[in-house]
Coordinates of C-alpha atoms and ligand atoms in Angstrom, one line a residue:
M1 CA 108.4 54.4 -84.8
K2 CA 109.0 57.3 -82.5
R3 CA 107.3 55.7 -79.5
R4 CA 106.1 52.2 -78.8
I5 CA 103.2 52.4 -76.4
L6 CA 101.4 49.6 -74.6
I7 CA 97.8 50.5 -73.8
T8 CA 96.1 47.9 -71.6
G9 CA 92.4 47.5 -71.5
G10 CA 92.1 49.2 -74.9
A11 CA 88.9 47.2 -75.8
G12 CA 87.0 48.6 -72.9
F13 CA 85.1 51.9 -72.6
I14 CA 87.8 54.5 -71.8
G15 CA 90.6 52.4 -73.2
S16 CA 89.0 52.4 -76.7
H17 CA 88.8 56.2 -76.7
V18 CA 92.5 56.4 -75.7
V19 CA 93.6 53.9 -78.3
R20 CA 91.6 55.8 -81.0
L21 CA 93.1 59.1 -80.0
F22 CA 96.7 57.9 -80.0
V23 CA 96.4 55.8 -83.2
T24 CA 94.9 58.8 -85.1
K25 CA 96.8 61.6 -83.6
Y26 CA 100.3 60.0 -83.5
P27 CA 100.8 58.0 -86.8
D28 CA 104.5 57.7 -85.9
Y29 CA 103.7 55.9 -82.6
L30 CA 103.1 52.2 -82.5
V31 CA 100.1 51.5 -80.3
V32 CA 99.8 48.0 -78.9
N33 CA 96.5 47.2 -77.2
L34 CA 96.7 44.3 -74.7
D35 CA 93.3 43.2 -73.6
K36 CA 91.9 39.9 -72.2
L37 CA 88.5 40.5 -73.7
T38 CA 86.6 39.9 -70.5
Y39 CA 82.8 40.5 -70.6
A40 CA 83.7 44.3 -70.7
G41 CA 86.1 44.1 -73.6
N42 CA 84.5 44.7 -77.0
L43 CA 86.7 45.0 -80.1
A44 CA 83.8 46.5 -82.1
N45 CA 84.6 49.7 -80.1
L46 CA 87.7 50.0 -82.2
K47 CA 86.3 49.1 -85.6
D48 CA 87.3 52.4 -87.1
V49 CA 91.0 52.0 -86.3
E50 CA 91.6 48.3 -86.3
L51 CA 93.3 48.3 -89.7
A52 CA 95.5 51.3 -89.0
P53 CA 99.2 50.5 -89.8
N54 CA 100.4 51.8 -86.4
Y55 CA 97.9 49.6 -84.4
R56 CA 98.4 46.1 -83.0
F57 CA 96.0 44.0 -80.9
E58 CA 97.2 41.4 -78.5
K59 CA 94.7 39.2 -76.7
G60 CA 96.1 38.4 -73.3
D61 CA 95.8 38.6 -69.5
I62 CA 97.8 41.2 -67.7
C63 CA 98.2 38.7 -64.8
D64 CA 100.2 36.4 -67.1
G65 CA 103.8 37.2 -66.7
E66 CA 105.0 35.3 -69.8
T67 CA 102.5 37.1 -72.0
V68 CA 103.3 40.5 -70.7
N69 CA 107.1 40.0 -70.8
G70 CA 106.7 38.7 -74.3
I71 CA 104.9 41.9 -75.4
F72 CA 107.5 44.2 -73.8
E73 CA 110.2 42.3 -75.7
K74 CA 108.4 41.9 -79.0
Y75 CA 107.5 45.6 -79.4
D76 CA 110.3 47.1 -77.3
I77 CA 107.7 49.0 -75.3
D78 CA 108.9 52.4 -73.9
G79 CA 105.6 53.7 -72.5
V80 CA 102.7 52.1 -70.7
I81 CA 99.2 53.5 -70.3
H82 CA 97.5 51.0 -68.0
L83 CA 93.7 50.9 -68.0
A84 CA 92.9 47.2 -67.9
A85 CA 90.9 46.5 -64.8
E86 CA 87.7 45.1 -63.4
S87 CA 85.8 48.4 -63.1
H88 CA 82.2 47.8 -61.9
V89 CA 81.6 48.5 -58.2
D90 CA 78.5 46.2 -58.0
R91 CA 80.5 43.3 -59.4
S92 CA 83.3 43.9 -56.9
I93 CA 80.8 43.5 -54.0
K94 CA 79.8 40.0 -55.4
E95 CA 83.3 38.8 -56.5
P96 CA 86.1 40.7 -54.7
L97 CA 88.8 38.1 -55.5
T98 CA 88.5 38.8 -59.3
F99 CA 89.2 42.5 -58.5
A100 CA 92.2 41.7 -56.4
R101 CA 93.6 39.4 -59.0
T102 CA 93.3 41.7 -62.0
N103 CA 93.6 45.1 -60.4
V104 CA 96.4 44.3 -57.9
M105 CA 98.3 41.3 -59.3
G106 CA 97.8 42.4 -62.9
T107 CA 99.2 45.8 -62.2
L108 CA 102.1 44.3 -60.3
T109 CA 102.8 41.9 -63.2
L110 CA 103.0 44.8 -65.6
L111 CA 105.3 46.7 -63.3
E112 CA 107.6 43.7 -63.0
A113 CA 107.7 43.3 -66.8
A114 CA 108.5 47.0 -67.2
K115 CA 111.2 46.8 -64.6
H116 CA 112.7 43.7 -66.2
R117 CA 112.7 45.1 -69.7
W118 CA 113.9 48.6 -68.9
S119 CA 116.4 47.2 -66.4
G120 CA 117.3 50.5 -64.8
N121 CA 117.5 52.5 -68.0
Y122 CA 114.5 54.7 -67.6
D123 CA 115.4 57.4 -70.1
G124 CA 112.3 58.1 -72.2
K125 CA 110.3 55.6 -70.3
L126 CA 107.0 56.0 -68.5
F127 CA 104.5 53.8 -66.7
Y128 CA 101.2 55.7 -66.5
H129 CA 98.5 54.2 -64.3
I130 CA 94.9 55.2 -64.7
S131 CA 93.0 55.2 -61.5
T132 CA 89.8 56.5 -59.9
D133 CA 88.6 59.1 -57.5
E134 CA 86.9 56.3 -55.5
V135 CA 90.3 55.6 -53.7
Y136 CA 89.7 58.8 -51.7
G137 CA 86.5 57.4 -50.1
A138 CA 83.3 59.5 -49.8
L139 CA 82.6 63.2 -49.1
P140 CA 79.8 64.8 -47.1
F141 CA 77.4 67.2 -48.9
D142 CA 79.5 70.1 -47.6
G143 CA 81.1 71.4 -50.8
S144 CA 84.6 70.0 -50.0
M145 CA 86.5 68.2 -52.8
F146 CA 89.2 65.5 -53.3
T147 CA 92.6 67.0 -54.0
E148 CA 95.8 65.2 -54.7
E149 CA 96.6 65.5 -51.0
T150 CA 93.4 63.8 -49.8
K151 CA 94.2 60.7 -47.8
Y152 CA 93.3 57.4 -49.3
A153 CA 90.2 55.8 -47.7
P154 CA 88.7 53.3 -50.2
H155 CA 85.4 51.7 -49.2
S156 CA 84.4 49.1 -51.8
P157 CA 86.4 46.1 -52.9
Y158 CA 86.8 47.8 -56.3
S159 CA 88.3 51.0 -54.8
A160 CA 90.4 49.0 -52.3
S161 CA 91.9 47.1 -55.2
K162 CA 92.5 50.3 -57.2
A163 CA 94.1 52.0 -54.1
S164 CA 96.4 49.0 -53.7
S165 CA 97.5 49.2 -57.3
D166 CA 98.1 52.9 -57.0
H167 CA 100.4 52.2 -54.0
F168 CA 102.3 49.6 -55.9
V169 CA 102.9 51.9 -58.8
R170 CA 104.3 54.6 -56.5
A171 CA 106.4 52.0 -54.7
Y172 CA 108.1 51.2 -58.1
H173 CA 109.1 54.8 -58.3
N174 CA 110.3 55.1 -54.7
T175 CA 112.1 51.7 -54.7
Y176 CA 113.4 51.3 -58.3
G177 CA 113.3 54.8 -59.7
M178 CA 110.8 53.9 -62.4
P179 CA 109.2 57.0 -63.9
V180 CA 105.5 56.6 -63.0
I181 CA 102.4 58.8 -63.1
V182 CA 99.0 58.1 -61.4
T183 CA 95.8 59.9 -62.3
N184 CA 92.6 59.7 -60.4
C185 CA 89.5 60.5 -62.4
S186 CA 85.8 60.9 -61.7
N187 CA 82.9 59.2 -63.4
N188 CA 83.2 59.0 -67.2
Y189 CA 80.3 59.0 -69.6
G190 CA 79.9 58.8 -73.4
P191 CA 79.9 56.2 -76.3
Y192 CA 81.0 52.6 -75.9
Q193 CA 80.3 52.3 -72.1
F194 CA 79.2 48.8 -71.1
P195 CA 75.5 48.9 -70.3
E196 CA 75.8 47.8 -66.7
K197 CA 76.9 51.4 -65.7
L198 CA 74.2 53.9 -64.8
I199 CA 74.0 56.1 -68.0
P200 CA 74.1 53.4 -70.8
L201 CA 71.9 51.1 -68.7
F202 CA 69.3 53.7 -68.2
I203 CA 69.3 54.8 -71.9
N204 CA 68.9 51.2 -72.9
N205 CA 66.1 50.7 -70.4
I206 CA 64.3 53.8 -71.5
R207 CA 64.3 52.7 -75.1
N208 CA 63.0 49.3 -74.1
R209 CA 60.4 50.6 -71.6
R210 CA 62.1 48.7 -68.8
P211 CA 62.3 49.9 -65.1
L212 CA 65.1 52.3 -64.1
P213 CA 66.5 50.9 -60.9
V214 CA 67.6 53.9 -58.7
Y215 CA 69.6 52.8 -55.7
G216 CA 68.3 54.1 -52.4
R217 CA 66.7 57.5 -52.8
G218 CA 68.9 58.6 -55.7
K219 CA 70.6 61.2 -53.4
N220 CA 74.2 60.1 -54.1
V221 CA 76.4 62.6 -56.0
R222 CA 78.9 61.9 -58.7
D223 CA 81.1 64.2 -60.8
W224 CA 80.7 63.4 -64.5
L225 CA 83.3 63.9 -67.3
Y226 CA 82.8 63.2 -71.0
V227 CA 85.1 60.3 -71.9
E228 CA 86.8 62.1 -74.8
D229 CA 87.9 64.8 -72.4
H230 CA 89.4 62.1 -70.2
A231 CA 91.3 60.7 -73.2
R232 CA 92.6 64.2 -74.0
A233 CA 93.7 64.6 -70.4
I234 CA 95.6 61.3 -70.6
D235 CA 97.3 62.5 -73.8
T236 CA 98.3 65.7 -72.1
I237 CA 99.6 64.0 -69.0
F238 CA 101.4 61.2 -70.9
H239 CA 103.4 63.8 -72.8
N240 CA 103.7 66.7 -70.4
G241 CA 103.1 65.3 -66.9
K242 CA 105.9 65.2 -64.4
A243 CA 107.1 61.7 -63.4
A244 CA 106.2 60.7 -59.8
E245 CA 103.3 63.1 -59.8
T246 CA 99.6 62.5 -59.2
Y247 CA 96.9 64.4 -61.1
N248 CA 93.2 64.5 -60.4
I249 CA 91.0 64.6 -63.4
G250 CA 87.3 65.7 -63.2
G251 CA 84.5 67.6 -64.8
F252 CA 83.7 70.2 -62.1
N253 CA 80.3 68.8 -62.8
E254 CA 78.4 67.3 -59.8
W255 CA 75.0 65.7 -60.1
R256 CA 72.7 64.0 -57.7
N257 CA 71.8 60.7 -59.3
I258 CA 68.1 61.4 -59.4
D259 CA 68.6 64.8 -61.1
L260 CA 70.9 63.3 -63.6
I261 CA 68.4 60.5 -64.3
K262 CA 65.7 63.1 -65.0
V263 CA 68.0 64.9 -67.4
I264 CA 68.6 61.7 -69.3
I265 CA 64.9 60.9 -69.4
R266 CA 64.0 64.3 -70.7
C267 CA 66.7 64.1 -73.4
A268 CA 65.8 60.6 -74.5
D269 CA 62.0 61.3 -74.6
R270 CA 62.6 64.4 -76.7
I271 CA 64.8 62.5 -79.2
M272 CA 62.4 59.6 -79.4
G273 CA 59.5 61.9 -79.9
N274 CA 57.7 61.0 -76.6
P275 CA 55.8 63.6 -74.6
E276 CA 57.9 65.4 -71.9
G277 CA 58.1 63.2 -68.7
F278 CA 56.8 60.1 -70.5
S279 CA 59.5 57.8 -69.2
E280 CA 59.6 59.1 -65.6
E281 CA 57.1 56.4 -64.7
L282 CA 59.9 53.9 -65.3
I283 CA 61.9 55.2 -62.2
T284 CA 61.9 52.5 -59.6
Y285 CA 63.6 53.0 -56.2
V286 CA 65.4 49.8 -55.3
T287 CA 67.6 48.6 -52.3
D288 CA 70.7 50.7 -52.0
R289 CA 74.1 49.4 -53.0
E290 CA 76.0 48.1 -49.9
G291 CA 78.4 50.7 -48.6
H292 CA 77.2 53.2 -51.3
D293 CA 79.6 56.2 -51.2
L294 CA 77.6 59.4 -50.7
R295 CA 79.4 61.9 -52.8
Y296 CA 82.5 62.2 -55.0
A297 CA 83.9 65.5 -56.2
I298 CA 87.2 66.1 -57.8
D299 CA 89.3 69.3 -57.6
A300 CA 91.1 69.1 -61.0
S301 CA 92.8 72.6 -60.6
K302 CA 96.3 71.2 -60.5
L303 CA 95.9 69.7 -63.9
R304 CA 94.3 72.9 -65.2
D305 CA 96.9 75.2 -63.7
E306 CA 100.0 73.2 -64.4
L307 CA 99.2 71.5 -67.8
G308 CA 96.4 73.7 -69.2
W309 CA 93.8 70.9 -69.5
Q310 CA 90.1 71.5 -68.9
P311 CA 86.9 69.8 -69.9
S312 CA 85.8 70.9 -73.3
L313 CA 82.1 69.9 -73.2
Q314 CA 79.3 71.5 -71.3
F315 CA 77.3 68.7 -69.6
E316 CA 74.1 69.3 -71.5
E317 CA 76.0 69.0 -74.8
G318 CA 77.8 65.8 -73.6
I319 CA 74.5 64.2 -72.4
E320 CA 72.8 65.1 -75.7
K321 CA 75.7 63.5 -77.7
T322 CA 75.7 60.4 -75.5
V323 CA 72.0 59.8 -75.6
R324 CA 71.9 60.3 -79.3
W325 CA 74.9 57.9 -79.8
Y326 CA 73.2 55.0 -77.9
L327 CA 69.9 55.6 -79.8
D328 CA 71.8 55.8 -83.1
N329 CA 73.8 52.7 -82.3
Q330 CA 71.1 50.3 -81.0
Q331 CA 72.8 47.4 -82.7
W332 CA 75.9 47.9 -80.6
L333 CA 73.7 47.7 -77.5
D334 CA 71.7 44.7 -78.8
N335 CA 74.9 42.8 -79.7
I336 CA 75.9 43.1 -76.1
T337 CA 72.6 42.0 -74.7
S338 CA 72.5 39.0 -77.1
G339 CA 76.2 38.2 -76.4
D340 CA 77.0 38.4 -80.1
Y341 CA 79.7 41.0 -79.4
E342 CA 81.9 38.2 -78.1
K343 CA 82.1 36.7 -81.6
Y344 CA 83.8 39.8 -83.0
Y345 CA 87.3 38.7 -82.2
E346 CA 86.9 35.3 -83.8
E347 CA 85.1 36.6 -86.8
M348 CA 87.1 39.8 -87.6
Y349 CA 90.6 39.0 -86.3
L350 CA 91.2 35.2 -86.3
K351 CA 89.8 34.7 -89.8
R352 CA 92.0 37.5 -91.3
Ligands
NAD401 P1 85.9 48.7 -68.7 O1 85.4 47.7 -67.7 O2 85.0 49.3 -69.7 O3 87.1 48.1 -69.5 C1 88.1 47.3 -68.9 C2 88.9 46.6 -70.0 O4 90.0 45.9 -69.4 C3 88.1 45.6 -70.8 O5 88.4 45.8 -72.2 C4 88.6 44.3 -70.3 O6 88.5 43.2 -71.3 C5 90.0 44.6 -69.9 N1 90.6 43.7 -68.9 C6 89.9 43.3 -67.7 N2 90.7 42.4 -67.1 C7 91.8 42.2 -67.8 C8 93.0 41.4 -67.7 N3 93.1 40.6 -66.6 N4 93.9 41.4 -68.7 C9 93.8 42.3 -69.7 N5 92.7 43.0 -69.9 C10 91.7 43.0 -69.0 O7 86.6 49.8 -67.8 P2 86.6 51.4 -68.0 O8 85.4 52.0 -67.4 O9 87.0 51.7 -69.4 O10 87.9 51.8 -67.1 C11 89.2 51.8 -67.5 C12 90.1 52.2 -66.4 O11 89.8 53.5 -65.9 C13 90.0 51.2 -65.2 O12 91.3 51.1 -64.6 C14 89.1 52.0 -64.2 O13 89.5 51.7 -62.9 C15 89.5 53.5 -64.5 N6 88.5 54.5 -64.3 C16 87.2 54.3 -64.8 C17 86.3 55.4 -64.7 C18 84.9 55.3 -65.3 O14 84.1 56.1 -65.0 N7 84.6 54.3 -66.1 C19 86.7 56.5 -63.9 C20 87.9 56.6 -63.4 C21 88.9 55.6 -63.6
DAU402 O1 84.1 57.6 -59.8 C1 84.8 56.8 -60.8 C2 84.1 55.5 -60.9 O2 82.9 55.7 -61.6 C3 85.0 54.5 -61.7 O3 86.2 54.3 -61.0 C4 84.2 53.2 -61.9 O4 85.0 52.3 -62.7 C5 82.9 53.5 -62.6 O5 82.2 52.3 -62.7 C6 82.1 54.5 -61.8 O6 81.7 54.0 -60.5 P1 80.2 54.3 -60.0 O7 79.8 53.2 -59.0 O8 80.1 55.7 -59.5 O9 79.4 54.1 -61.4 P2 77.9 53.4 -61.7 O10 77.6 53.8 -63.1 O11 77.9 52.0 -61.4 O12 77.0 54.2 -60.7 C7 76.8 55.6 -60.7 C8 75.8 56.0 -59.6 O13 74.5 55.5 -59.9 C9 76.2 55.4 -58.3 O14 75.9 56.3 -57.2 C10 75.3 54.1 -58.2 C11 74.0 54.6 -59.0 N1 73.3 53.5 -59.7 C12 74.0 52.7 -60.5 C13 73.4 51.7 -61.2 C14 74.2 50.8 -62.1 C15 71.9 53.4 -59.6 O15 71.3 54.1 -58.8 N2 71.3 52.4 -60.3 C16 72.0 51.5 -61.1 O16 71.4 50.6 -61.7

């Protein structure tokens, strides 16, 4: 095999798109997916590639040094794309320790394993860490954007843990000379996102005629990127990015939550054959998220100018595809709500 890549968190939302892209686009790469299968991991996300000859799944915890060292050795890993993390801001407010453990200690455990296995021979090696725009803090409504030079100012336990892991990754370059790349991306949307996050949660609630809980007054702004565009950016950066660099990834696509929610409602109502505005009555303003960041906006021009990447989908097209996907794949959503998705590993992998 030409490359032997470890993708962590490949059973999650973004990870599953990255695994699919690498397995199908690079048949001469071995793609090893290490995932603990927390509540957010769902192997059904990878049904279409699970039997590919260049794909391996390893169930394990990135915080477990023995497991991680064993995987580096077993597959002679030469590249890491690290996505495994606790990713939901609301959960981080309730259980910050879990976020510190996985996001900080897990990343450090992977870095140690890479350092040990590669033992100073870094030719052809890369540790690529996937991070978030939330490490930069929050912006006012004044049109300014996060660039790669923006100072870190994380506000939530989630973003603090991601910021810490970003610093550790860079420290391994500065201290040990390990080739690393960090990318900071804005909000992703698309198929296979766990329905605790705004867009799949709201689509699921619209189809079940449940309330749509809008935090505060819905004025917060996020920059949305279709998940397959993020996966393409990761592919571009993994192959052509410069070691020790940081790249921002974003959609140049800012929306106030309430406006975005109305777009989703219009789209879902149209597809389900409801009269226009039918589901707007489900909008329910609820207590705001603690420390809710006002606005994120990513300036992704470095990535565009240096590596030629840009988002391929217009937002209207991306939202249409996304709403249709969740409505066409209601069983996927229902398996999560019922908890049945957790049986997939046992039923499809262990019995083979
Ligand atoms: P997700 O929650 O959907 O998936 C996370 C995956 O990591 C799951 O499959 C889970 O089982 C796995 N995992 C969690 N803890 C683990 C552990 N200890 N060991 C091994 N596996 C473990 O997350 P996502 O939304 O796909 O995000 C993936 C990465 O991208 C994260 O690092 C996140 O910080 C980053 N990111 C996400 C977004 C977004 O909008 N979703 C935007 C920018 C960056
Ligand atoms: O910016 C990148 C980040 O985007 C990633 O690093 C995170 O992993 C990812 O979860 C996402 O974080 P957000 O907090 O922005 O995503 P979420 O879908 O939870 O919320 C989007 C916005 O919608 C946010 O302003 C909070 C609001 N919201 C969210 C939920 C779940 C609501 O108003 N109601 C809700 O029920």
